[in-house]
PDB file of C-alpha atoms in Angstrom:
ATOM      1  CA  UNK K   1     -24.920 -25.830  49.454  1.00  0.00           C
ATOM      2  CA  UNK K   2     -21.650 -23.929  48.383  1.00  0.00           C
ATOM      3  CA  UNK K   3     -22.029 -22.130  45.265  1.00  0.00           C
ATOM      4  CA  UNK K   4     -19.675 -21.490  42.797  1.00  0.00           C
ATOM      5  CA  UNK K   5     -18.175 -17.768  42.402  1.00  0.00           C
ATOM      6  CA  UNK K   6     -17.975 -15.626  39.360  1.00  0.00           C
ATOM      7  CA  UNK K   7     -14.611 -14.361  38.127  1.00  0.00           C
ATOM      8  CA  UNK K   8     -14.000 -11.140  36.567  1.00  0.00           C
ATOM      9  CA  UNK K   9     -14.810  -9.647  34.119  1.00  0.00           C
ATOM     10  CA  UNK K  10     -18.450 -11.339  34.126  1.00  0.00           C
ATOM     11  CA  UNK K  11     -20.956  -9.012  33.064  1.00  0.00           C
ATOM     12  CA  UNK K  12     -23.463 -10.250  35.624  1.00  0.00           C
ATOM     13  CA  UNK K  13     -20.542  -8.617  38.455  1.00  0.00           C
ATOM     14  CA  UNK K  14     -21.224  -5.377  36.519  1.00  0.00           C
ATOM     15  CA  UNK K  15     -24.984  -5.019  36.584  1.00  0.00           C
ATOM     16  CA  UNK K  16     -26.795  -3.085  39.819  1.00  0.00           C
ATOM     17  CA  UNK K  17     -29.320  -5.802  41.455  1.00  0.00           C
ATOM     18  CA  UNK K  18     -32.912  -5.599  41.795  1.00  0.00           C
ATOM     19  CA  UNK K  19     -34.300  -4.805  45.827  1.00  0.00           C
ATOM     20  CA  UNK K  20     -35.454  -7.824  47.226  1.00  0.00           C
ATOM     21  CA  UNK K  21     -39.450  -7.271  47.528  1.00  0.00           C
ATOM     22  CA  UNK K  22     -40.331 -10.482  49.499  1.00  0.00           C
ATOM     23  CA  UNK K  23     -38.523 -12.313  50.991  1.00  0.00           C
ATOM     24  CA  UNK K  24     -38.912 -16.090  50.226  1.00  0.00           C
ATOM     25  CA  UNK K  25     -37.573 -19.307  51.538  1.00  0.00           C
ATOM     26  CA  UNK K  26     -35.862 -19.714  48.352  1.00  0.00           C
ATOM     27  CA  UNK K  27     -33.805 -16.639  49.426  1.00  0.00           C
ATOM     28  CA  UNK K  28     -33.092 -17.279  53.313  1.00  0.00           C
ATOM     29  CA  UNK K  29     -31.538 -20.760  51.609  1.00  0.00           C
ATOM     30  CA  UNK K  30     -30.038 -18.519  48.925  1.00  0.00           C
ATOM     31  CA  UNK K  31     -28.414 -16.660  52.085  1.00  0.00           C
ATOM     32  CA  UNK K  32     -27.349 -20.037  53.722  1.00  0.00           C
ATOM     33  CA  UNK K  33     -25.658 -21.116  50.670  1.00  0.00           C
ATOM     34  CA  UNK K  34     -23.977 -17.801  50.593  1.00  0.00           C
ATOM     35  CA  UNK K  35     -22.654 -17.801  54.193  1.00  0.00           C
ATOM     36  CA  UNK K  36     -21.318 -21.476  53.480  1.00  0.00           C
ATOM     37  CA  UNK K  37     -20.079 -20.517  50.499  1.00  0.00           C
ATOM     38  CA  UNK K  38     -18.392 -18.021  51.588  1.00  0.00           C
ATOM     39  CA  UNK K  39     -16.699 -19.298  55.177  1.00  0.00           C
ATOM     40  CA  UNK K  40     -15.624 -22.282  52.856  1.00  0.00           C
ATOM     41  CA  UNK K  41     -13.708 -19.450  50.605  1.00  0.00           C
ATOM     42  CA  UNK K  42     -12.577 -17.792  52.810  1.00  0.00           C
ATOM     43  CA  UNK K  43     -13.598 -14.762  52.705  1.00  0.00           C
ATOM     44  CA  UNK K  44     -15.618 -12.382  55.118  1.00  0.00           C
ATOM     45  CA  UNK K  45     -17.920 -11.058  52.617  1.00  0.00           C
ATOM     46  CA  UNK K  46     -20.250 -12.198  49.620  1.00  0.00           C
ATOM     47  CA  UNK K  47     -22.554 -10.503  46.871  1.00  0.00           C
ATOM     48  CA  UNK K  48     -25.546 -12.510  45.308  1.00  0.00           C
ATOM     49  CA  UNK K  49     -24.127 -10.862  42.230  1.00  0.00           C
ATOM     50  CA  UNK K  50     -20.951 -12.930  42.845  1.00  0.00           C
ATOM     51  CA  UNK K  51     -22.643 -16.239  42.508  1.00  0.00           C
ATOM     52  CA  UNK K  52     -25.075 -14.926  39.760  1.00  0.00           C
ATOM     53  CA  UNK K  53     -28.370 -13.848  41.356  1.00  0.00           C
ATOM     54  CA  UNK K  54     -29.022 -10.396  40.633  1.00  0.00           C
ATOM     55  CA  UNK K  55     -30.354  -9.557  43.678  1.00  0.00           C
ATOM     56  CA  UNK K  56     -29.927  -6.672  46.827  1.00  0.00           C
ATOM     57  CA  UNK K  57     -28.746  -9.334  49.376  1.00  0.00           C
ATOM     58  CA  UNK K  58     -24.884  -9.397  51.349  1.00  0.00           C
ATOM     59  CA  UNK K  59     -23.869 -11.962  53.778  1.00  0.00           C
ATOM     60  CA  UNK K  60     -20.514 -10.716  55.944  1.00  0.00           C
ATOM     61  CA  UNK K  61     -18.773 -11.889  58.990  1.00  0.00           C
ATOM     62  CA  UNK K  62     -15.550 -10.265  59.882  1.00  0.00           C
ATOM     63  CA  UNK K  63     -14.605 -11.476  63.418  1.00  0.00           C
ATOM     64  CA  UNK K  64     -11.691 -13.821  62.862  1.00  0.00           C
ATOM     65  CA  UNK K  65     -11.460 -16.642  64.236  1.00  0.00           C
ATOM     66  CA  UNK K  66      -8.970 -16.399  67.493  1.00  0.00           C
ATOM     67  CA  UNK K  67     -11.030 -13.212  68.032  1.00  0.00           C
ATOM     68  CA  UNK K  68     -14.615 -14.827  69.487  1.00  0.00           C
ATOM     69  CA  UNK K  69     -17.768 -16.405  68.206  1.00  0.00           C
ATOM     70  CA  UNK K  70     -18.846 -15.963  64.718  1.00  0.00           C
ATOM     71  CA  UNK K  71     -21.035 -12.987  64.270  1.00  0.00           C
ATOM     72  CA  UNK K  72     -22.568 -14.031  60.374  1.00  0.00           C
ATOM     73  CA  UNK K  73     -24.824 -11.464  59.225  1.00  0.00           C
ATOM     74  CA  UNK K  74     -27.364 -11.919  56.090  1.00  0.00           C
ATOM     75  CA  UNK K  75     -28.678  -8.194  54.592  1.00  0.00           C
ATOM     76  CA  UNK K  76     -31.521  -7.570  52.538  1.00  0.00           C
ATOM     77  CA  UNK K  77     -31.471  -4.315  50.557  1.00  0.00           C
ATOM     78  CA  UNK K  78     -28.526  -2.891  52.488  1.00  0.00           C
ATOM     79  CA  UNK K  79     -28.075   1.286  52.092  1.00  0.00           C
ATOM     80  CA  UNK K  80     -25.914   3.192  53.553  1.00  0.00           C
ATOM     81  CA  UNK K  81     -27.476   5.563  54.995  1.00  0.00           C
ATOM     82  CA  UNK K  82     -24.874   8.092  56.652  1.00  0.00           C
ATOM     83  CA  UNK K  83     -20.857   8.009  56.076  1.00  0.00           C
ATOM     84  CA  UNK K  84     -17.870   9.172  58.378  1.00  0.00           C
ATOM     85  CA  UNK K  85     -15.877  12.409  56.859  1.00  0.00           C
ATOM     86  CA  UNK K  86     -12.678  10.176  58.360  1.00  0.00           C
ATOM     87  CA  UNK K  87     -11.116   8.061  55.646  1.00  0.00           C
ATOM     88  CA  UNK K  88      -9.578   4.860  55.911  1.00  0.00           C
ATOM     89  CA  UNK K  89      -7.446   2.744  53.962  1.00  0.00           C
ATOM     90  CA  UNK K  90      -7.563  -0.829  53.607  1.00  0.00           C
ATOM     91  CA  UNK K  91      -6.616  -3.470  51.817  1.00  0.00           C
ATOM     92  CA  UNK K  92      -8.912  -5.234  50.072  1.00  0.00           C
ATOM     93  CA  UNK K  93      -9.433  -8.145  47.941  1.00  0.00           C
ATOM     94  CA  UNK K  94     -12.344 -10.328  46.485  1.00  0.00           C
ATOM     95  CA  UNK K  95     -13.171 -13.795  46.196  1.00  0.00           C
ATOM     96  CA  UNK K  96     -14.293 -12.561  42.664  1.00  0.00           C
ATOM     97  CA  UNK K  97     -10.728 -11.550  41.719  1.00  0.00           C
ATOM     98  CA  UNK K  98      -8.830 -13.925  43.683  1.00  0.00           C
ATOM     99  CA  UNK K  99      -5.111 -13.337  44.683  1.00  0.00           C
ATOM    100  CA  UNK K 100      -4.934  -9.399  44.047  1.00  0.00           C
ATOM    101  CA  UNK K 101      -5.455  -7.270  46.698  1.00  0.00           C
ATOM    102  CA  UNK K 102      -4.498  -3.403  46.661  1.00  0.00           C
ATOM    103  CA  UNK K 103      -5.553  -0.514  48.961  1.00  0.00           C
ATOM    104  CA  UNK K 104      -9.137   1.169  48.911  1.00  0.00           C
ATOM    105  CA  UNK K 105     -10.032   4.448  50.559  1.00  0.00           C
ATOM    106  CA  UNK K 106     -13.079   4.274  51.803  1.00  0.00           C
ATOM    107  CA  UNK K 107     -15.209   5.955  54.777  1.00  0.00           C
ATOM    108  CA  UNK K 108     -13.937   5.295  58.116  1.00  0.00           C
ATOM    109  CA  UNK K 109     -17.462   4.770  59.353  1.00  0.00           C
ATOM    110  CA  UNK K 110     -20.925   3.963  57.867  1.00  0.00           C
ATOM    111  CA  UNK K 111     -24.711   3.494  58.979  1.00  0.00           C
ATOM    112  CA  UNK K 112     -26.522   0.762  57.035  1.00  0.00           C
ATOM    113  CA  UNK K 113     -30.211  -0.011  57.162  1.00  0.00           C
ATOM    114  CA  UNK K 114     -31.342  -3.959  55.720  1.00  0.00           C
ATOM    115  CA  UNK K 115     -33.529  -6.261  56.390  1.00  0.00           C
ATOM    116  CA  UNK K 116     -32.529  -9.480  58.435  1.00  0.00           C
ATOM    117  CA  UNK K 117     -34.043 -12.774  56.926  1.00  0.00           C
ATOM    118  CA  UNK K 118     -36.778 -12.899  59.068  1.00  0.00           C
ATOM    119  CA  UNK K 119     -38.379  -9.492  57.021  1.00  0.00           C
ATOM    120  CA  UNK K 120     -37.116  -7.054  60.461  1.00  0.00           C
ATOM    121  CA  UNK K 121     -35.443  -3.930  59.503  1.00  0.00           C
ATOM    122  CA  UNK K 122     -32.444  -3.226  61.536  1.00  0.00           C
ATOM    123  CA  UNK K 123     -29.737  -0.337  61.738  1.00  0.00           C
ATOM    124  CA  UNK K 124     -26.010  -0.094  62.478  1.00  0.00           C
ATOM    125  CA  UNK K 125     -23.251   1.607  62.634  1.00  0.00           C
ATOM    126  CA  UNK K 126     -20.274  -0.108  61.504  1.00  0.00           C
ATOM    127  CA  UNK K 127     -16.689   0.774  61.384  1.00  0.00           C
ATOM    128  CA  UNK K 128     -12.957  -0.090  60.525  1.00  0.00           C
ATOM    129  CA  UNK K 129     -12.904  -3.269  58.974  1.00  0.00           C
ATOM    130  CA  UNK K 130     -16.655  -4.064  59.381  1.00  0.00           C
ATOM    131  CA  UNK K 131     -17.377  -0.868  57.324  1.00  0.00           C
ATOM    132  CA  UNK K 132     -15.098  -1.210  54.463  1.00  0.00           C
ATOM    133  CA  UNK K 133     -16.690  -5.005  54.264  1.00  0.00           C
ATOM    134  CA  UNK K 134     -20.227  -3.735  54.118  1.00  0.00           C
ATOM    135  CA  UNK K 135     -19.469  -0.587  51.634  1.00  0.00           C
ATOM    136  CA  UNK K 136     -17.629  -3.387  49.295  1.00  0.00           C
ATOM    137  CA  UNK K 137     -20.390  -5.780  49.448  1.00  0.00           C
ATOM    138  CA  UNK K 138     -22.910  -3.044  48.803  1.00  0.00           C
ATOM    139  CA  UNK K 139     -20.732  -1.729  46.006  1.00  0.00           C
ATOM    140  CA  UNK K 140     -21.443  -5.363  44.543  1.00  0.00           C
ATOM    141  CA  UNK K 141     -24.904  -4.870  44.133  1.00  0.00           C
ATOM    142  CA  UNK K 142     -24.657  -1.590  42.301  1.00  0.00           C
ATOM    143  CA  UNK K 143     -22.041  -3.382  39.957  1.00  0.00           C
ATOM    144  CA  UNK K 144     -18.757  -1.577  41.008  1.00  0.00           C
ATOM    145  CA  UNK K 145     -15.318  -3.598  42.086  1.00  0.00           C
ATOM    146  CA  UNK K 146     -12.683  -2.504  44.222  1.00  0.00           C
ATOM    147  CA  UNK K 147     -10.515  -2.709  41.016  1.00  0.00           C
ATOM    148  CA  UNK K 148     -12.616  -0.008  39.718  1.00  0.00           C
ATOM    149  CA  UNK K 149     -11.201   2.621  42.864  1.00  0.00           C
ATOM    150  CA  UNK K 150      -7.632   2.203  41.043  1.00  0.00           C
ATOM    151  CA  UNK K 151      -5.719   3.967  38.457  1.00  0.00           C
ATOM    152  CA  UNK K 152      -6.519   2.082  34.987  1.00  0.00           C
ATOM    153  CA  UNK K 153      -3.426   1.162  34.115  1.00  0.00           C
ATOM    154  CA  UNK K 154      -3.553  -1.126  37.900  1.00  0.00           C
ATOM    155  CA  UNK K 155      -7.147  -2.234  36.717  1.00  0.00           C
ATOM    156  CA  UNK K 156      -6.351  -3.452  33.289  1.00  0.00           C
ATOM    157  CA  UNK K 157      -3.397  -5.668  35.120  1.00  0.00           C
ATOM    158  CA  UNK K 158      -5.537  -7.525  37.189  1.00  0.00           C
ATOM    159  CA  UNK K 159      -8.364  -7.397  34.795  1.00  0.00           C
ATOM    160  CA  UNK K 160      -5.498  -9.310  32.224  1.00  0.00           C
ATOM    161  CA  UNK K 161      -4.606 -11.756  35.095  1.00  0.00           C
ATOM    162  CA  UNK K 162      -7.938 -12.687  35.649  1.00  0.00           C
ATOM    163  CA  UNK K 163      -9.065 -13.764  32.067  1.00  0.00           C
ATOM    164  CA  UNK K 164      -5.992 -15.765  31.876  1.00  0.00           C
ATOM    165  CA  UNK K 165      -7.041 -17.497  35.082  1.00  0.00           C
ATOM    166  CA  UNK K 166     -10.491 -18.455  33.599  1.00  0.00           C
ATOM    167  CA  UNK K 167      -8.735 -19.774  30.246  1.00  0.00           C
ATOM    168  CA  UNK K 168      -6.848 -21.854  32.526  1.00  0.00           C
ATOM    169  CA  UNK K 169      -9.543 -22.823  34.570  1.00  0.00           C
ATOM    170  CA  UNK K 170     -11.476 -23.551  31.315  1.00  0.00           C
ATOM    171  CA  UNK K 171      -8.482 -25.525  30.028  1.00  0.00           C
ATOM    172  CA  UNK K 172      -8.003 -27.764  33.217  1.00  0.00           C
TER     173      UNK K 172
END
């Protein structure tokens, strides 16, 4: 079932999430609705904070689609637990600020330890575009936005646009 997303500013996109401490059916269909949420989108990542549950839980999938098979991956309690010294920058957007992208500089490469839905623990290293996904995701759950890597003065723009796209959202 697709879900709808929060726009910012939402306060709920600002609160850290609580760890996941068992995992449920309710959440492995809270992780289905995410991933169809979030291919409908588009978009190759998605936050339970972005559709209002407050908890530690990502779904991501960044192979494309002329580049193979779909590679959907659903994290419980994702850390990072090691981080490249090489930088990279991307550009990034979110399906919680929609239309406004600018570039992040984030680590190059990152290890992340979760939990898959089944309860196993797994471990990865990730990198390029797979690793600025998962750091941007994970930054969901401790309540930070990419907006919030950039100057205020770019923040408060997009900040602006985006309450006048939920008055007119409202209005419509």
């Amino acid at each position: 079932m697709k879900r709808p997303i929060l726009i910012h500013p939402d306060p709920r996109l600002k609160k850290v999430c609580d760890p996941v401490a068992d995992l449920s059916d309710d959440l492995r269909n809270l992780a289905d609705d995410m991933l169809e949420t979030m291919y409908d989108a588009p978009g190759i990542g998605l936050a339970a904070p972005q559709i209002g549950v407050l908890h530690r839980l990502i779904v991501l999938d960044c192979v494309k689609e002329d580049e193979g098979p779909a590679r959907p991956l659903v994290m419980f309690n994702p850390e990072i637990v090691a981080s490249s010294d090489e930088l990279n920058v991307y550009e990034e957007g979110c399906l919680s600020i929609p239309d406004q992208y600018a570039e992040v500089t984030r680590p190059k490469q990152v290890q992340v330890n979760w939990l898959d839905r089944d309860g196993k623990e797994h471990s990865e290293e990730f990198d390029g575009l797979w690793a600025t996904c998962v750091q941007h995701e994970i930054d969901h759950l401790n309540g930070k936005l990419f907006i919030d890597y950039l100057k205020p003065l770019k923040r408060q723009m997009i900040t602006r646009k985006m309450q006048k796209l939920k008055r007119e959202r409202a209005r419509a």
